[in-house]
C-alpha positions as semicolon CSV with decimal commas, in nm:
position;residue;x (nm);y (nm);z (nm)
1;X;0,941;0,713;2,057
2;X;0,717;0,408;2,093
3;X;0,341;0,373;2,054
4;X;0,144;0,078;2,190
5;X;-0,211;-0,044;2,137
6;X;-0,419;-0,357;2,181
7;X;-0,642;-0,529;1,929
8;X;-0,840;-0,674;2,222
9;X;-0,901;-0,380;2,456
10;X;-1,226;-0,180;2,448
11;X;-1,395;-0,393;2,182
12;X;-1,750;-0,288;2,098
13;X;-1,979;-0,494;1,875
14;X;-2,241;-0,241;1,774
15;X;-2,603;-0,348;1,796
16;X;-2,692;-0,176;1,471
17;X;-2,576;-0,301;1,132
18;X;-2,250;-0,107;1,135
19;X;-1,901;-0,240;1,209
20;X;-1,690;-0,048;1,462
21;X;-1,381;0,124;1,315
22;X;-1,104;0,244;1,549
23;X;-0,760;0,387;1,472
24;X;-0,521;0,208;1,711
25;X;-0,183;0,343;1,601
26;X;-0,043;0,599;1,362
27;X;0,318;0,590;1,242
28;X;0,512;0,797;0,992
29;X;0,393;0,565;0,713
30;X;0,077;0,382;0,822
31;X;-0,239;0,392;1,025
32;X;-0,330;0,068;1,203
33;X;-0,707;0,036;1,216
34;X;-0,923;-0,220;1,398
35;X;-1,254;-0,318;1,241
36;X;-1,490;-0,512;1,468
37;X;-1,780;-0,684;1,289
38;X;-2,075;-0,894;1,400
39;X;-2,218;-1,176;1,189
40;X;-2,424;-1,030;0,907
41;X;-2,254;-0,689;0,901
42;X;-2,105;-0,580;0,567
43;X;-1,880;-0,326;0,404
44;X;-1,998;-0,251;0,051
45;X;-1,763;-0,266;-0,246
46;X;-1,504;0,009;-0,235
47;X;-1,146;0,092;-0,335
48;X;-0,856;0,226;-0,132
49;X;-0,647;0,505;-0,288
50;X;-0,325;0,345;-0,153
51;X;-0,214;-0,017;-0,095
52;X;-0,364;-0,186;0,213
53;X;-0,301;-0,496;0,423
54;X;-0,585;-0,684;0,594
55;X;-0,516;-0,928;0,877
56;X;-0,786;-1,148;1,026
57;X;-0,705;-1,139;1,397
58;X;-1,016;-1,341;1,482
59;X;-1,337;-1,460;1,319
60;X;-1,430;-1,523;0,957
61;X;-1,537;-1,302;0,667
62;X;-1,638;-1,350;0,307
63;X;-1,395;-1,122;0,122
64;X;-1,474;-1,020;-0,234
65;X;-1,214;-0,894;-0,479
66;X;-1,354;-0,775;-0,812
67;X;-1,658;-0,992;-0,740
68;X;-1,456;-1,309;-0,665
69;X;-1,531;-1,430;-0,311
70;X;-1,298;-1,606;-0,072
71;X;-1,319;-1,693;0,295
72;X;-1,066;-1,525;0,525
73;X;-1,026;-1,687;0,868
74;X;-0,830;-1,616;1,186
75;X;-0,464;-1,563;1,101
76;X;-0,516;-1,497;0,729
77;X;-0,362;-1,189;0,569
78;X;-0,417;-1,028;0,231
79;X;-0,246;-0,734;0,061
80;X;-0,420;-0,526;-0,204
81;X;-0,272;-0,269;-0,435
82;X;-0,439;0,071;-0,466
83;X;-0,777;0,095;-0,640
84;X;-0,870;-0,276;-0,623
85;X;-1,248;-0,312;-0,569
86;X;-1,325;-0,521;-0,259
87;X;-1,607;-0,590;-0,013
88;X;-1,653;-0,774;0,317
89;X;-1,939;-0,978;0,466
90;X;-1,898;-1,101;0,821
91;X;-1,968;-1,473;0,873
92;X;-1,887;-1,480;1,246
93;X;-1,779;-1,217;1,498
94;X;-1,452;-1,079;1,364
95;X;-1,162;-0,858;1,464
96;X;-0,978;-0,727;1,159
97;X;-0,654;-0,531;1,151
98;X;-0,634;-0,295;0,856
99;X;-0,307;-0,122;0,766
100;X;-0,358;0,186;0,551
101;X;-0,130;0,462;0,428
102;X;-0,088;0,756;0,661
103;X;-0,214;0,965;0,366
104;X;-0,540;0,767;0,358
105;X;-0,837;0,881;0,568
106;X;-1,024;0,669;0,821
107;X;-1,336;0,867;0,727
108;X;-1,318;0,690;0,390
109;X;-1,335;0,355;0,569
110;X;-1,641;0,470;0,766
111;X;-1,814;0,580;0,444
112;X;-1,818;0,227;0,302
113;X;-1,988;0,068;0,602
114;X;-2,317;-0,070;0,474
């Protein structure tokens, strides 16, 4: 069986201060999540219970790991092991692909939206 999705279809930049989180695909091992952020939106420091991979599809964010900041731009990817504290601040409109374990919950991602 094959599942398909688009990172670019049905994008909504919310007018409030909250990023938009959408599950695009679910496989036997992962959930592929799209996070759409407007400039100034943030996700407060949090940890994931399983390893994650973040891909910057478009835009630019200030990504903090244990308080150390680095800029992630279009095309950049970063992998984090479980339980690594991290936070995001959006510097320009961004589309982020987040790969999480199928055992992880998207509700957890929504809880860390500032």
